[in-house]
Each structure stands twice: as C-alpha cells, then as structure tokens.
Coordinates of C-alpha atoms and ligand atoms in Angstrom, one line a residue:
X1 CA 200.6 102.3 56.5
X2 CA 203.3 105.3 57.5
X3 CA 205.2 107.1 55.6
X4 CA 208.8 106.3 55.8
X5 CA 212.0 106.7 54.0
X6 CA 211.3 103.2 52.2
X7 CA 207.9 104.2 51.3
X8 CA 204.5 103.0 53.0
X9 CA 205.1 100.3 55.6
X10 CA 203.5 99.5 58.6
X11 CA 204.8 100.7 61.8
X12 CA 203.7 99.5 65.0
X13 CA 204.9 101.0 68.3
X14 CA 206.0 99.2 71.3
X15 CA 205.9 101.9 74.2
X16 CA 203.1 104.3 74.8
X17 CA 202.2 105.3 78.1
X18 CA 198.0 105.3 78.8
X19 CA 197.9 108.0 81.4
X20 CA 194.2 107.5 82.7
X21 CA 192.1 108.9 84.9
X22 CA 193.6 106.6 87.7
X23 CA 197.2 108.0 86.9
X24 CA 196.0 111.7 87.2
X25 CA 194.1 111.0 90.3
X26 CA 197.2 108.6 91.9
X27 CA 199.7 112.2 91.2
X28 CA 197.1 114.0 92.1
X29 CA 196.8 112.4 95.5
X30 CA 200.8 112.5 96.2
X31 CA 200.3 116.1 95.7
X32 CA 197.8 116.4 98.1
X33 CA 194.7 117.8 95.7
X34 CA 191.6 116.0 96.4
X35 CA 191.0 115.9 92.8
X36 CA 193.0 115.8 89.3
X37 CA 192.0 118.4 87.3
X38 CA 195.1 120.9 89.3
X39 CA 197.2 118.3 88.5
X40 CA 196.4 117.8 84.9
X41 CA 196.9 121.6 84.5
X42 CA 199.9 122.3 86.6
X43 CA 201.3 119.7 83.5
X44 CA 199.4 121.6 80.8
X45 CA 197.9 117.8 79.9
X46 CA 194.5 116.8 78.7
X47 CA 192.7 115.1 81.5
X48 CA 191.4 112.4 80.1
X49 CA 187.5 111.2 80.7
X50 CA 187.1 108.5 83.4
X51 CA 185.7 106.1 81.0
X52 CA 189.1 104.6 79.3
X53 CA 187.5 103.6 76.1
X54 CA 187.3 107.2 75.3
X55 CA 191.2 107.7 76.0
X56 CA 191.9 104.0 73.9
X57 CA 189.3 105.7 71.3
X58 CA 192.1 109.2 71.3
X59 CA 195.2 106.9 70.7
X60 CA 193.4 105.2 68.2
X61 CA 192.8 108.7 65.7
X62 CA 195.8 109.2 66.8
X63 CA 197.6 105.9 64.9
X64 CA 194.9 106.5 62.1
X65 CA 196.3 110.0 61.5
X66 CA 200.3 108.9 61.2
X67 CA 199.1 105.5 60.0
X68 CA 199.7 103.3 63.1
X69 CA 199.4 99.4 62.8
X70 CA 199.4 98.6 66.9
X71 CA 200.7 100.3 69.8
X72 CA 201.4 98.6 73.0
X73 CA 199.6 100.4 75.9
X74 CA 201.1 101.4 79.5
X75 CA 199.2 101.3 82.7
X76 CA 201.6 103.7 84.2
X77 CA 200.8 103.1 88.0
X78 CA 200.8 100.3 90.0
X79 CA 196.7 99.1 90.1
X80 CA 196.0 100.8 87.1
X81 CA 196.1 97.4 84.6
X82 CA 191.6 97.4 84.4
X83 CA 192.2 101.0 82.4
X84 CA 194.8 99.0 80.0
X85 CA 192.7 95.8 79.4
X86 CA 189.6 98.0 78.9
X87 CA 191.3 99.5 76.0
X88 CA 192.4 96.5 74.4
X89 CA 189.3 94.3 75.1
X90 CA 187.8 97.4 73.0
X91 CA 190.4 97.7 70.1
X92 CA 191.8 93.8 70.5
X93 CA 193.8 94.3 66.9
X94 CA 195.4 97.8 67.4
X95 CA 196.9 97.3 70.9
X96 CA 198.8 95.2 73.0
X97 CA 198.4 95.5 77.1
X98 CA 201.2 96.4 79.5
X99 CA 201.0 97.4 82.7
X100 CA 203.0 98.7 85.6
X101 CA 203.3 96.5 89.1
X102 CA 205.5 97.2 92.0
X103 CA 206.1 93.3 93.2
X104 CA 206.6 94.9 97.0
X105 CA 203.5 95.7 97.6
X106 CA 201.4 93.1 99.3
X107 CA 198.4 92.6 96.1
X108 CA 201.5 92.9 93.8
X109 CA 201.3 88.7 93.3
X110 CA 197.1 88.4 92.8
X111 CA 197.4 91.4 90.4
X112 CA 199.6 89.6 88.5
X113 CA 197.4 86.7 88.6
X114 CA 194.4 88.1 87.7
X115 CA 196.2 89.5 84.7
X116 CA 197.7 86.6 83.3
X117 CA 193.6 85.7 82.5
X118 CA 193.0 88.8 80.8
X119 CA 193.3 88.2 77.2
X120 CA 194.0 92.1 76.9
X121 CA 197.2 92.3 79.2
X122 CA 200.0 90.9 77.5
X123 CA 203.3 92.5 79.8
X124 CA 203.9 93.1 83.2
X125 CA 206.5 95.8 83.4
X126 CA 208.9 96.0 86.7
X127 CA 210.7 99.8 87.6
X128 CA 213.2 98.1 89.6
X129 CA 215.2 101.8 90.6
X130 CA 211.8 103.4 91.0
X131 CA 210.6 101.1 93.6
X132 CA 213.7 100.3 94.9
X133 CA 214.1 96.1 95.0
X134 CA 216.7 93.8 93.0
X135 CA 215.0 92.1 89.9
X136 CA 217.3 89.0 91.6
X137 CA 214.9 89.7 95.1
X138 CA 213.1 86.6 96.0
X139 CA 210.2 88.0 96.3
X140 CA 210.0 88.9 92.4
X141 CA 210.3 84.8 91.8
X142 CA 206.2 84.3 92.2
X143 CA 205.3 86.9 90.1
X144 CA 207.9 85.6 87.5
X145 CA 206.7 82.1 87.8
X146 CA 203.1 83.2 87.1
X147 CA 204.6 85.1 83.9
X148 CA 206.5 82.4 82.2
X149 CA 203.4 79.8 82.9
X150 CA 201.3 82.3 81.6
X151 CA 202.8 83.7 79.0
X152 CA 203.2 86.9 80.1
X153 CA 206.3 89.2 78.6
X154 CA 208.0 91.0 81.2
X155 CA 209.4 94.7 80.8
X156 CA 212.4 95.7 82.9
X157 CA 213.7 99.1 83.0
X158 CA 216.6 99.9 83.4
X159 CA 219.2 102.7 83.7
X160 CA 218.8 106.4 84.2
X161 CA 215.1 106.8 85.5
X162 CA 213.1 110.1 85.5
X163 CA 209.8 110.4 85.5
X164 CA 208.9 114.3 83.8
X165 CA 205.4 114.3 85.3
X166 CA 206.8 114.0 88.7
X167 CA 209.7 117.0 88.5
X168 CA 206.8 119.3 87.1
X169 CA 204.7 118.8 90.3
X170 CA 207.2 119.0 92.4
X171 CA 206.9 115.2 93.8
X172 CA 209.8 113.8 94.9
X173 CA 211.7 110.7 92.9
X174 CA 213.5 108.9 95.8
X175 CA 214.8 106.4 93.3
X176 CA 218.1 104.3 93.3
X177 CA 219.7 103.8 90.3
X178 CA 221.9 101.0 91.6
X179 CA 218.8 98.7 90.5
X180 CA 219.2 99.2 87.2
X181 CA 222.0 97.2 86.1
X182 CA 221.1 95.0 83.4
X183 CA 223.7 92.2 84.4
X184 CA 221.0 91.8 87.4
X185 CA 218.7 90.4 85.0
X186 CA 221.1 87.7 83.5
X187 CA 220.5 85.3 85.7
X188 CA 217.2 85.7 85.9
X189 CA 216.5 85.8 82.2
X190 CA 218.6 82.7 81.7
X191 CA 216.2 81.3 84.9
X192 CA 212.8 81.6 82.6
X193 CA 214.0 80.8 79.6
X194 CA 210.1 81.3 78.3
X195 CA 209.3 84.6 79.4
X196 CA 210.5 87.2 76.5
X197 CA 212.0 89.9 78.2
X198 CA 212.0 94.0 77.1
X199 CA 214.4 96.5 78.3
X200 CA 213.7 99.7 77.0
X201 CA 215.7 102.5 75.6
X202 CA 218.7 100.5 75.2
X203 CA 219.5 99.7 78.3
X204 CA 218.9 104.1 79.4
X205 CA 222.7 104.4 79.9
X206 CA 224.2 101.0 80.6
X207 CA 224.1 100.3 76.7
X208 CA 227.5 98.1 77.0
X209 CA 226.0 95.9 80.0
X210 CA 222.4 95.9 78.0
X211 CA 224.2 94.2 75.2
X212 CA 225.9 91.5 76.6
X213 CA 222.5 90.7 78.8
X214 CA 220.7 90.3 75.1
X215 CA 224.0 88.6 73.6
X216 CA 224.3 85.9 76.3
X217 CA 220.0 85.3 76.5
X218 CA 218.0 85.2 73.4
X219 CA 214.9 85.7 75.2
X220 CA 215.8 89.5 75.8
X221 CA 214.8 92.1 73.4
X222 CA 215.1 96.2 73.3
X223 CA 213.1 98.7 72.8
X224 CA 214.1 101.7 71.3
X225 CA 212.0 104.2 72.8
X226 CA 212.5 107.4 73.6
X227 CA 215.0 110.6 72.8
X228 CA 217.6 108.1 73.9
X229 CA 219.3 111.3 75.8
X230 CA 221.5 108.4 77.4
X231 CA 223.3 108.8 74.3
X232 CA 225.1 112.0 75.6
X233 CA 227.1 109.7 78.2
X234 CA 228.9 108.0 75.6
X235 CA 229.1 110.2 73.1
X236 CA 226.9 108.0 70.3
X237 CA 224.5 108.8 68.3
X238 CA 221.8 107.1 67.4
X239 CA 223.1 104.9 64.1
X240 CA 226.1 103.7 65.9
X241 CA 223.5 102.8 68.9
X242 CA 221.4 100.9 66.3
X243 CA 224.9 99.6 64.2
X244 CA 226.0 98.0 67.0
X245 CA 222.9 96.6 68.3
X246 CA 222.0 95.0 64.9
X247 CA 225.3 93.4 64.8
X248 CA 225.3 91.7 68.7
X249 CA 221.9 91.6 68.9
X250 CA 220.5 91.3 65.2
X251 CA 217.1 92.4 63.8
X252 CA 214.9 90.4 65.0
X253 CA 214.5 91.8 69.3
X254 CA 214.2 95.1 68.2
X255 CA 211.5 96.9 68.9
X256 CA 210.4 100.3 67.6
X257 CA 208.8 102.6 70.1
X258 CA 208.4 106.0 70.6
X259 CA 207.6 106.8 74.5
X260 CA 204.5 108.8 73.7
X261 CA 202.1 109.7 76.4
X262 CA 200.0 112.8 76.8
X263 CA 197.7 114.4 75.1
X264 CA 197.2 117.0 73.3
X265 CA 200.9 116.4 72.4
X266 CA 199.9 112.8 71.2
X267 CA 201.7 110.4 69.2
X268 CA 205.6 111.7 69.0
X269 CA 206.5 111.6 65.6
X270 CA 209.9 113.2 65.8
X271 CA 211.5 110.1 67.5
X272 CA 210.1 108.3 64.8
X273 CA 211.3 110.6 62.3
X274 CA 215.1 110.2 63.8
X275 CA 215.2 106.7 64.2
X276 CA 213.8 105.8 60.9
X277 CA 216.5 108.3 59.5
X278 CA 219.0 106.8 61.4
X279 CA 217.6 103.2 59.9
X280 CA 218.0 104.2 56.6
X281 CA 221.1 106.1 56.4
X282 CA 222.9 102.9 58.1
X283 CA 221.7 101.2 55.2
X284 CA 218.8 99.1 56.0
X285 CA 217.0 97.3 53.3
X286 CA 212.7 98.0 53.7
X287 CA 212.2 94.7 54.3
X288 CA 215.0 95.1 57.3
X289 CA 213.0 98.2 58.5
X290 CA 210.1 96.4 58.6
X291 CA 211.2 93.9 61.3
X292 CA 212.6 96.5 63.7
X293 CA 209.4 98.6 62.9
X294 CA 206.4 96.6 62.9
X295 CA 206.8 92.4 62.3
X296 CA 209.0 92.2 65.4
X297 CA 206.4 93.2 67.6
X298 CA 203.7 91.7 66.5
X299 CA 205.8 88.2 66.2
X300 CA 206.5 88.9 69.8
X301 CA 202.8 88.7 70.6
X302 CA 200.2 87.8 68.1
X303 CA 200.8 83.9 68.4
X304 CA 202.2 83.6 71.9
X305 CA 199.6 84.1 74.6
X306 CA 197.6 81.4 75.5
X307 CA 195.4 81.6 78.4
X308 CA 195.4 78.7 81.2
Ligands
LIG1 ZN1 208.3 105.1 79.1

C-alpha cells in the first residue's frame, strides 16, 4: 500500500522502462564504444548487471520502498523482450511484460510470435515516429493479427517523441512526428476489436485527436505517464487534462504511470505526487482513485491472457 491523499491504497504503475544490459550495450554500439560502461557514465546511470533478475530484483525494493502493487516493465529496444520476460517469470505477481518491436525489421513478425507464448510478455509496444512506418502500413497487419489471437495488448505512441538518453550521447533522433497521429489508429483499433490498445501520455500533444480515438473505440485506453510537458501546447494543466478525460473517456481506461527508468534515480515519485494531487483536488472519491491507480491495470491483464 502507498500513501496517498485518500490514505493507503494500492498503486500500480503502468509504464516503467527496464533499461538492461542489452539497452546500454545497443546505445552503446550507436555511439561507437565497444562496450557500455562510457555510455552508462556519459548518462551518469547505473549500469545495470547482465543478469536481469538482479535489475527486476532493484525495481522490486524499489516498489517495496514507495509501496508498489505491480509495475509494467519496458524492454526498451527492439530484441530486448528475453530481459523483460526474465523479470516477470521471476516476480510473476509484481510485473507485467512489455516490450519494444520495430515491425520493419525482418524478425519483427517471429519476435512477436515467440512472445505471444511467453506467459511473462503481456504488450507489444509500436514507436511508430521513431521508426518511421504508418500504424495503418500493411506490413503491421501480421504482427496485429498475432496480437489480437493471442491476447497481446498493444502500446502505440504517439505525439511528440524524444528519447533523453539519446540527446545526452549525442545520437541522432531522425524521427517523423507525422506518425503520430492518433486518428491513424482509428481504423485500426476499430479493425481488432480484441486487442486493448494504450497510448501513453495522453496522446503526447494531440490530446484533442487522442480523445476522440478513445471516445469512438472502447478498446483504447491512456496512460498517464510522464511530466506530461505536452501540456505547455495547450495551455492545460493537469486536472483539466484528467477532467476532461474522465468525462469522454471515463474511469475505467486510465492508467496510472509514471515513466520511470534509471537507476539510481529510481521509481519517480513526483509524477505520482502531482497526478494524485491533481486526482484529488478534482474531487475524486478513493474508491475513484483506485481504478485510475491500481484496479484498472490489473483488470486490464490479470484475467485476459491466455496462451494458445
Ligand atoms: Zn516511456
């Protein structure tokens, strides 16, 4: 249990990236060091051990200390979904398995594949600006089939993209933003009715076109990760962005998160400490909270993946 403005409730967090060994050593590579240890302190970030049950094993005193129910771990480059399972097949009841997959490149589809088996990978998540493709492209259809046969949720971002590791080593972000529209993933959502869909942060940005997407298909929910900096576009803050997402949207595909990642910076309890603020000064009864912050999440996956 946390402590929140309504007392002790349980608070589970739906986006936290698992930067592994394998994530070090992929921005390592790009930067041209042979090994990850000058990346890791050109960032000032703990690298973590290869074995990821010792990273899962960080995260997890981590939730103990702030009182953590579940977290939902990201694989946060593409091939890097083994470090994510690891860590759930070890802690099956404190975290959920996501992981990151560019559908252009050519193992993209037996990734996916092998994933939808493994009881400790739960959502594949797709960077359409970062990689550059239309979530309408054709060649996304196989992977989405496998998804909604399998159970599999499926994260889209969308938005403004930046990825802070990257600008500090000096990598470039050749990204296109134009991919990011969440109207693209209208008729795509309405397509698999039975995959559940997450867009994070909103919408990043295009908070207007991210709810009518979740107004016009109940299978798309938010997350609310992040310092939603977005924000500054449209002069909101962030109760009117929760006021107006409870009233299109209502409570129930909401997701708390946090966008946490390193280490030794942790779990990021300030964006909990706003949003919950937020929360409660709009009003929200503790049973209300609790949906947003923990039952919502769980609901999401606890009961729906069953393995073919
Ligand atoms: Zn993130």
């Amino acid at each position: 249990m946390a402590k929140t403005p309504w007392g002790e409730l349980p608070i589970s967090d739906a986006h936290v990236h698992f930067f592994s060994r394998p994530f070090f050593t992929a921005l390592a590579r790009e930067r041209k060091f042979d090994e990850p240890e000058p990346a890791a302190a050109l960032l000032n970030w703990e690298l973590p051990a290869r074995d990821p049950a010792l990273l899962a094993l960080r995260w997890i005193s981590e939730m103990d200390r702030y009182g953590i129910a579940r977290v939902c771990l990201i694989a946060s480059t593409h091939g890097d979904e083994d470090s994510v399972g690891s860590a759930v097949s070890s802690y099956p009841d404190r975290f959920f398995g996501f992981f990151m997959l560019n559908p252009l490149l050519p193992d993209a589809i037996d990734r996916v594949r092998i994933a939808a088996r493994n009881p400790g990978l739960h959502c594949v998540c797709l960077f359409p600006a970062m990689h550059t493709y239309s979530i309408t492209d054709e060649r996304v259809v196989p992977l989405l089939e496998i998804a909604s046969d399998h159970r599999l949720a499926v994260f889209v971002h969308c938005g403004a993209i930046t990825v802070g590791a990257r600008k500090k080593l000096g990598l470039p972000s050749q990204f296109d933003v134009r991919y990011g529209n969440p109207l693209d993933l209208h008729p795509v959502a309405l397509h698999f009715p039975k995959i559940r869909f997450i867009v994070p942060h909103f919408g990043a940005g295009l908070f207007r076109e991210a709810l009518m997407l979740a107004d016009l298909c109940p299978n798309v929910y938010f997350d609310t990760s992040s310092s939603n900096r977005w924000m500054l576009y449209e002069s909101l803050d962030l109760r009117s962005v929760f006021r107006r997402t409870i009233d299109v949207v209502g409570l129930d595909r909401i997701l708390f998160g946090t966008d946490s990642s390193f280490f030794p910076r942790g779990w990021n309890a300030p964006v909990f400490d706003a949003q919950a603020k937020a929360l409660y000064e709009l009003g929200l009864e503790a049973d209300e909270a609790h949906r947003i912050l923990h039952t919502n999440l769980v609901n999401l996956f606890e009961r729906e993946k069953t393995k073919a």
